Short mmCIF file of C-alpha atoms and ligand atoms in Angstrom, two decimals:
data_model
loop_
_atom_site.label_atom_id
_atom_site.label_comp_id
_atom_site.label_asym_id
_atom_site.label_seq_id
_atom_site.Cartn_x
_atom_site.Cartn_y
_atom_site.Cartn_z
CA MET E 17 28.08 106.28 -26.47
CA LEU E 18 31.06 106.81 -23.93
CA ILE E 19 32.69 109.95 -22.95
CA LEU E 20 36.06 109.73 -20.99
CA ILE E 21 36.75 112.92 -19.09
CA LYS E 22 40.30 114.05 -18.53
CA ASN E 23 42.14 113.95 -15.06
CA ASP E 24 41.52 116.99 -12.75
CA THR E 25 38.54 118.26 -14.67
CA PRO E 26 36.68 120.56 -12.36
CA GLU E 27 33.47 119.01 -11.03
CA SER E 28 31.54 122.02 -12.36
CA ALA E 29 32.64 121.33 -15.94
CA ILE E 30 31.39 117.73 -15.54
CA ARG E 31 28.14 118.72 -14.06
CA SER E 32 27.47 121.28 -16.83
CA LEU E 33 28.10 118.72 -19.54
CA VAL E 34 25.65 116.27 -17.97
CA ILE E 35 23.19 119.06 -17.73
CA GLN E 36 23.57 120.09 -21.32
CA LEU E 37 23.18 116.50 -22.43
CA SER E 38 20.03 116.01 -20.34
CA ARG E 39 18.54 119.12 -22.16
CA GLN E 40 18.95 117.16 -25.33
CA GLY E 41 17.32 114.23 -23.93
CA ILE E 42 20.50 112.16 -23.22
CA GLY E 43 21.16 110.37 -19.86
CA ALA E 44 24.63 110.25 -18.77
CA ALA E 45 25.67 107.68 -16.03
CA ARG E 46 28.82 108.36 -14.10
CA ALA E 47 31.43 105.68 -13.26
CA ASP E 48 35.07 105.71 -12.16
CA SER E 49 37.53 104.53 -14.75
CA GLY E 50 40.93 104.31 -13.16
CA GLY E 51 40.60 107.42 -11.38
CA ARG E 52 38.80 109.35 -14.18
CA VAL E 53 35.30 110.02 -14.88
CA LEU E 54 33.59 107.88 -17.60
CA LEU E 55 30.09 108.95 -18.68
CA THR E 56 27.91 106.33 -20.32
CA LEU E 57 25.28 108.07 -22.50
CA THR E 58 21.68 106.81 -23.13
CA GLY E 59 18.97 108.00 -25.23
CA GLN E 60 19.16 109.44 -28.80
CA THR E 61 22.87 109.19 -28.91
CA TRP E 62 22.83 109.06 -32.82
CA THR E 63 21.84 112.80 -32.88
CA LEU E 64 25.19 113.71 -31.11
CA ASP E 65 28.13 114.98 -32.93
CA GLU E 66 31.19 113.05 -31.68
CA GLN E 67 33.46 115.90 -33.11
CA ARG E 68 31.86 118.54 -30.99
CA LEU E 69 32.24 116.63 -27.82
CA LEU E 70 35.73 115.70 -28.66
CA ALA E 71 36.52 119.46 -29.03
CA LEU E 72 35.49 120.13 -25.41
CA PRO E 73 38.78 121.02 -23.61
CA TYR E 74 38.09 118.35 -20.82
CA VAL E 75 37.11 115.59 -22.91
CA GLU E 76 39.85 112.76 -23.33
CA ASP E 77 38.09 110.42 -25.58
CA VAL E 78 34.45 109.69 -27.19
CA LYS E 79 33.64 106.24 -28.26
CA ARG E 80 30.22 105.42 -30.28
CA LEU E 81 28.74 102.10 -29.43
CA THR E 82 25.86 102.26 -31.80
CA SER E 83 25.86 103.23 -35.47
CA PRO E 84 24.49 106.87 -36.31
CA TRP E 85 22.40 105.12 -39.19
CA ARG E 86 19.90 104.07 -36.76
CA LEU E 87 16.93 103.73 -39.30
CA ALA E 88 19.13 101.94 -41.89
CA ASN E 89 20.63 99.66 -39.22
CA ARG E 90 19.60 95.88 -39.37
CA ARG E 91 19.78 95.64 -35.75
CA ASN E 92 16.79 97.89 -35.17
CA HIS E 93 15.04 96.20 -38.08
CA PRO E 94 15.82 92.66 -38.51
CA GLU E 95 13.46 91.82 -41.19
CA ASP E 96 14.27 92.64 -44.90
CA THR E 97 12.77 95.69 -46.27
CA VAL E 98 10.88 95.09 -49.49
CA VAL E 99 10.52 98.17 -51.71
CA SER E 100 7.45 98.06 -54.10
CA VAL E 101 7.69 99.80 -57.52
CA GLY E 102 4.69 99.09 -59.56
CA ASN E 103 4.45 95.30 -59.54
CA ALA E 104 8.11 94.81 -58.87
CA ARG E 105 9.14 93.86 -55.26
CA ILE E 106 12.78 94.93 -54.75
CA GLY E 107 14.18 92.86 -51.80
CA ARG E 108 11.84 89.83 -52.38
CA GLY E 109 13.17 87.53 -55.00
CA PHE E 110 15.31 88.98 -57.60
CA CYS E 111 14.73 92.08 -59.62
CA LEU E 112 16.24 92.88 -63.08
CA ILE E 113 16.28 96.51 -63.87
CA ALA E 114 17.43 97.22 -67.45
CA GLY E 115 17.41 100.05 -70.21
CA PRO E 116 19.55 102.44 -71.96
CA CYS E 117 22.03 104.93 -70.21
CA ALA E 118 19.93 107.81 -71.70
CA VAL E 119 16.57 107.84 -73.35
CA GLU E 120 17.27 108.95 -76.99
CA SER E 121 14.29 108.18 -79.10
CA ALA E 122 11.03 106.42 -79.31
CA ILE E 123 12.40 103.61 -81.69
CA GLN E 124 15.27 103.08 -79.31
CA MET E 125 13.04 102.85 -76.07
CA GLN E 126 10.61 100.62 -77.89
CA ALA E 127 13.31 98.10 -79.10
CA VAL E 128 15.02 98.12 -75.72
CA ALA E 129 11.91 97.82 -73.49
CA ARG E 130 10.54 94.93 -75.61
CA THR E 131 13.83 93.06 -75.20
CA VAL E 132 14.24 93.70 -71.50
CA LYS E 133 10.72 92.81 -70.68
CA ALA E 134 10.87 89.58 -72.72
CA ALA E 135 14.06 88.73 -71.10
CA GLY E 136 12.47 89.03 -67.51
CA ALA E 137 13.32 92.68 -66.34
CA GLN E 138 10.87 94.05 -63.86
CA LEU E 139 11.73 97.79 -64.29
CA LEU E 140 12.87 99.96 -67.21
CA ARG E 141 15.53 102.49 -66.79
CA GLY E 142 16.51 105.44 -68.80
CA GLY E 143 18.36 108.69 -68.22
CA ALA E 144 16.97 112.04 -68.88
CA TYR E 145 19.45 114.23 -66.82
CA LYS E 146 22.84 112.92 -67.37
CA PRO E 147 25.48 114.10 -65.04
CA ARG E 148 28.59 113.89 -67.27
CA THR E 149 32.33 114.39 -66.54
CA SER E 150 32.70 116.75 -69.52
CA PRO E 151 30.33 119.77 -69.86
CA TYR E 152 30.60 119.24 -73.66
CA ALA E 153 29.30 115.59 -73.52
CA PHE E 154 25.53 114.80 -74.12
CA GLN E 155 23.51 115.96 -71.01
CA GLY E 156 20.39 114.15 -71.65
CA TYR E 157 17.03 115.16 -73.28
CA GLY E 158 15.35 116.33 -69.88
CA ALA E 159 11.67 116.54 -69.53
CA GLY E 160 10.96 115.29 -73.01
CA ALA E 161 12.96 112.10 -72.11
CA LEU E 162 11.07 111.47 -68.99
CA GLU E 163 7.79 111.61 -70.96
CA LEU E 164 8.96 109.15 -73.50
CA LEU E 165 10.31 106.72 -70.70
CA ALA E 166 6.89 106.91 -68.80
CA GLU E 167 5.08 106.32 -72.09
CA THR E 168 7.26 103.30 -72.97
CA GLY E 169 6.92 101.88 -69.56
CA ARG E 170 3.12 102.34 -69.62
CA GLU E 171 2.89 100.51 -72.98
CA MET E 172 5.14 97.67 -72.04
CA GLY E 173 3.65 97.44 -68.44
CA LEU E 174 7.14 98.06 -66.78
CA PRO E 175 7.59 100.68 -64.22
CA VAL E 176 10.30 103.02 -64.72
CA VAL E 177 13.38 104.54 -63.01
CA SER E 178 15.38 107.68 -63.95
CA GLU E 179 17.97 109.82 -62.36
CA ILE E 180 17.04 113.06 -60.60
CA THR E 181 19.82 115.54 -60.35
CA ASP E 182 18.01 118.39 -58.53
CA ALA E 183 14.93 118.67 -56.29
CA SER E 184 13.57 121.33 -58.62
CA GLN E 185 12.95 118.60 -61.21
CA LEU E 186 10.66 116.67 -58.95
CA PRO E 187 7.28 117.91 -60.72
CA GLN E 188 8.77 116.62 -64.20
CA PHE E 189 9.13 113.16 -62.57
CA ALA E 190 5.39 112.80 -61.66
CA GLN E 191 5.14 109.88 -64.16
CA VAL E 192 8.30 108.15 -62.96
CA ASP E 193 7.90 105.35 -60.67
CA MET E 194 11.46 105.38 -58.84
CA LEU E 195 13.97 108.07 -58.38
CA GLN E 196 17.68 107.44 -59.00
CA VAL E 197 20.26 109.31 -57.06
CA GLY E 198 23.60 108.85 -59.05
CA ALA E 199 27.03 108.30 -57.62
CA ARG E 200 27.83 111.76 -58.08
CA ASN E 201 24.89 113.02 -55.92
CA MET E 202 25.10 110.34 -53.14
CA GLN E 203 26.39 113.20 -50.72
CA ASN E 204 24.08 115.79 -52.14
CA TYR E 205 22.21 116.17 -48.83
CA GLU E 206 19.75 118.68 -49.93
CA LEU E 207 18.57 116.35 -52.79
CA LEU E 208 18.62 113.52 -50.26
CA ARG E 209 16.51 115.57 -47.76
CA ALA E 210 14.13 116.50 -50.43
CA LEU E 211 13.58 112.81 -51.55
CA GLY E 212 13.09 111.90 -47.92
CA GLY E 213 9.94 114.32 -47.76
CA GLN E 214 8.35 112.84 -50.95
CA PRO E 215 6.78 109.33 -51.49
CA LYS E 216 8.47 107.85 -54.44
CA PRO E 217 10.99 105.08 -53.90
CA VAL E 218 14.65 105.92 -54.22
CA LEU E 219 17.39 103.92 -55.73
CA LEU E 220 20.45 105.39 -54.09
CA LYS E 221 23.85 104.65 -55.70
CA ARG E 222 27.21 104.52 -54.00
CA ALA E 223 29.78 107.25 -54.72
CA VAL E 224 32.96 106.17 -56.24
CA GLY E 225 34.80 107.31 -53.28
CA ALA E 226 32.50 106.56 -50.51
CA THR E 227 32.67 103.91 -47.75
CA VAL E 228 29.74 101.55 -47.05
CA GLU E 229 29.17 103.62 -43.93
CA GLU E 230 28.91 106.78 -45.78
CA LEU E 231 26.39 105.15 -48.18
CA LEU E 232 24.29 104.21 -45.13
CA GLN E 233 24.50 107.62 -43.78
CA SER E 234 23.20 108.96 -47.11
CA ALA E 235 20.31 106.50 -46.85
CA GLU E 236 19.68 107.58 -43.41
CA TYR E 237 18.97 111.17 -44.64
CA ILE E 238 16.03 109.71 -47.00
CA LEU E 239 14.88 107.47 -44.17
CA ALA E 240 14.99 110.16 -41.43
CA GLY E 241 12.87 112.31 -43.73
CA GLY E 242 10.03 109.90 -43.64
CA ASN E 243 10.55 107.85 -46.91
CA PRO E 244 11.21 104.27 -45.99
CA ASN E 245 11.54 102.98 -49.63
CA VAL E 246 15.37 103.17 -50.36
CA VAL E 247 17.22 100.73 -52.53
CA LEU E 248 21.07 100.73 -52.26
CA CYS E 249 23.16 100.19 -55.35
CA GLU E 250 26.74 99.09 -55.48
CA ARG E 251 28.32 100.43 -58.78
CA GLY E 252 31.92 100.20 -58.44
CA ILE E 253 34.57 102.33 -56.53
CA ARG E 254 37.61 103.96 -57.53
CA SER E 255 40.93 101.93 -57.18
CA PHE E 256 44.32 101.96 -58.61
CA SER E 257 43.45 99.42 -61.39
CA GLN E 258 42.99 101.03 -64.86
CA THR E 259 41.61 97.81 -66.41
CA SER E 260 37.92 98.42 -65.80
CA ARG E 261 36.00 101.83 -65.34
CA ALA E 262 35.72 101.12 -61.56
CA ALA E 263 36.37 98.28 -59.19
CA LEU E 264 33.00 96.38 -58.41
CA ASP E 265 33.10 95.98 -54.65
CA ILE E 266 31.73 92.54 -54.40
CA SER E 267 32.27 92.35 -50.65
CA ALA E 268 30.07 95.32 -50.13
CA ILE E 269 27.11 93.24 -51.08
CA PRO E 270 27.24 90.75 -48.14
CA VAL E 271 28.68 93.47 -45.94
CA LEU E 272 25.74 95.73 -46.70
CA LYS E 273 23.24 92.82 -46.27
CA GLN E 274 24.53 92.33 -42.68
CA MET E 275 24.50 96.00 -41.81
CA THR E 276 21.15 96.94 -43.24
CA HIS E 277 17.65 95.70 -43.86
CA LEU E 278 17.47 97.83 -47.13
CA PRO E 279 17.56 95.91 -50.55
CA VAL E 280 21.10 95.87 -52.22
CA ILE E 281 21.42 95.79 -55.97
CA VAL E 282 24.45 95.98 -58.08
CA ASP E 283 25.15 97.94 -61.44
CA PRO E 284 27.91 95.97 -63.18
CA SER E 285 27.63 98.42 -66.28
CA HIS E 286 29.29 101.45 -64.70
CA ALA E 287 31.70 99.31 -62.78
CA ALA E 288 32.74 97.55 -66.00
CA GLY E 289 32.88 100.35 -68.49
CA SER E 290 33.01 97.82 -71.36
CA SER E 291 30.43 95.41 -72.38
CA GLU E 292 32.48 92.22 -72.27
CA LEU E 293 33.04 92.79 -68.60
CA VAL E 294 29.19 93.17 -67.79
CA PRO E 295 28.20 89.53 -67.82
CA PRO E 296 30.95 88.06 -65.52
CA LEU E 297 30.45 90.96 -62.98
CA ALA E 298 26.58 90.61 -63.12
CA LEU E 299 26.97 87.00 -62.45
CA ALA E 300 29.37 87.40 -59.61
CA ALA E 301 26.95 89.85 -58.12
CA VAL E 302 24.03 87.50 -58.14
CA ALA E 303 26.35 84.70 -56.73
CA ALA E 304 27.19 87.06 -53.85
CA GLY E 305 23.64 87.83 -52.92
CA ALA E 306 22.54 90.84 -54.70
CA ASP E 307 18.78 91.48 -54.63
CA GLY E 308 18.79 92.64 -58.17
CA LEU E 309 20.90 94.09 -61.07
CA LEU E 310 20.72 97.45 -62.91
CA ILE E 311 22.18 96.92 -66.53
CA GLU E 312 22.59 99.22 -69.31
CA VAL E 313 21.18 97.88 -72.72
CA HIS E 314 20.86 99.73 -76.17
CA ASP E 315 19.40 98.64 -79.52
CA ARG E 316 22.58 100.00 -81.32
CA PRO E 317 25.22 100.25 -78.67
CA ALA E 318 27.93 101.81 -81.00
CA ALA E 319 25.45 104.72 -81.69
CA ALA E 320 24.56 105.26 -77.92
CA LEU E 321 24.98 108.96 -76.97
CA SER E 322 26.37 108.15 -73.58
CA ASP E 323 28.05 105.00 -72.20
CA ALA E 324 28.22 103.37 -75.55
CA ALA E 325 31.14 101.09 -74.69
CA GLN E 326 29.41 99.52 -71.66
CA SER E 327 25.93 99.03 -73.17
CA LEU E 328 24.95 95.56 -73.94
CA SER E 329 23.28 94.81 -77.13
CA CYS E 330 19.85 93.45 -76.92
CA THR E 331 21.05 89.94 -77.95
CA ALA E 332 23.89 90.10 -75.23
CA PHE E 333 21.38 91.13 -72.59
CA THR E 334 19.04 88.22 -73.65
CA GLU E 335 21.95 85.93 -73.40
CA LEU E 336 22.89 87.27 -70.02
CA ALA E 337 19.50 86.92 -68.59
CA LYS E 338 19.52 83.41 -69.32
CA LYS E 339 22.76 82.84 -67.61
CA LEU E 340 21.58 84.85 -64.53
CA ALA E 341 18.53 82.44 -64.39
CA ARG E 342 20.96 79.44 -64.38
CA VAL E 343 22.98 80.94 -61.58
CA ARG E 344 19.89 81.82 -59.40
CA LYS E 345 18.58 78.28 -59.96
CA ALA E 346 22.04 76.82 -58.71
CA LEU E 347 21.94 79.03 -55.69
CA GLU E 348 18.53 77.70 -54.88
CA GLU E 349 19.60 73.95 -55.04
C1 LIG P 412 23.74 105.84 -64.74
O1 LIG P 412 23.10 105.08 -64.00
O2 LIG P 412 23.57 106.16 -65.94
C2 LIG P 412 24.76 106.66 -63.97
C3 LIG P 412 25.11 107.84 -64.35
O3 LIG P 412 25.33 105.96 -63.06
P1 LIG P 412 26.33 106.51 -61.92
O4 LIG P 412 25.68 107.61 -61.13
O5 LIG P 412 26.60 105.17 -61.07
O6 LIG P 412 27.64 106.87 -62.56
MN1 LIG P 413 25.20 105.40 -67.90
#
């Protein structure tokens, strides 16, 4: 990090800044920059708040040379991180995660789990706590749904993932293999901190209004808490376009793969908003280098209690899985 000091700053002010920084374990080398003092900082500069430095009356400018997402940064960890969830290895090969938006019944879970397993999915998803835009919409069946999800996963030999919306729910997730942080909670820092302090892997979705840098900062919360098992998920961002629920940011896939060592998966379902758009978006994501996909599937999409329009039928999912395999094969050639 560089700090440019304003002209005519008293020497005592510079000295007291350098002392203050050294108390925080930061070294500051002085140089002359066209008559002004330039401080080059070394040490744990990612812990410094640029805004606080800029607010000092004698600071002209502050420039960060390294990213504040130190642990998520590929520069500090060149090899890909592989996140193990049951027998699945996210980040090594390709991982298909599928299941209904919400866990609704044993019959639904059996039918969907059987289909997705046969089609090659490695993880079963299902929501129990649904953060819905309307308070009157179906909010999920809570703890009972988590039990049903875990039971179905055990029977089918599939690890399970479900969204957690509050740290107080953690005991209910004891049988859940992976914890999803939804787009709406990407910047719920209390929740991120709590998930950093527990051992289950985390599937972190990008918020509709977040930059990739903000997504990485959110991942950093979990990593800094001591949990290295974080998978990032691009699920569409808000744009001016009204023709799909969100705009799938395909470029975020290669960009994130460059910036971080964490696995990057894509959820085409929430970006699409309608089932016909899911297959082309899924195929595009795989071609762009995604480490996996998260897809909503329902045995009776028209009767789904949430996200009915974007849920693939069991037949459509099976068809899509075959096409995905063909695209993956073509990429390997
Ligand atoms: C979900 O996965 O069902 C969900 C609510 O996703 P998102 O947080 O991306 O909207
Ligand atoms: Mn959904």
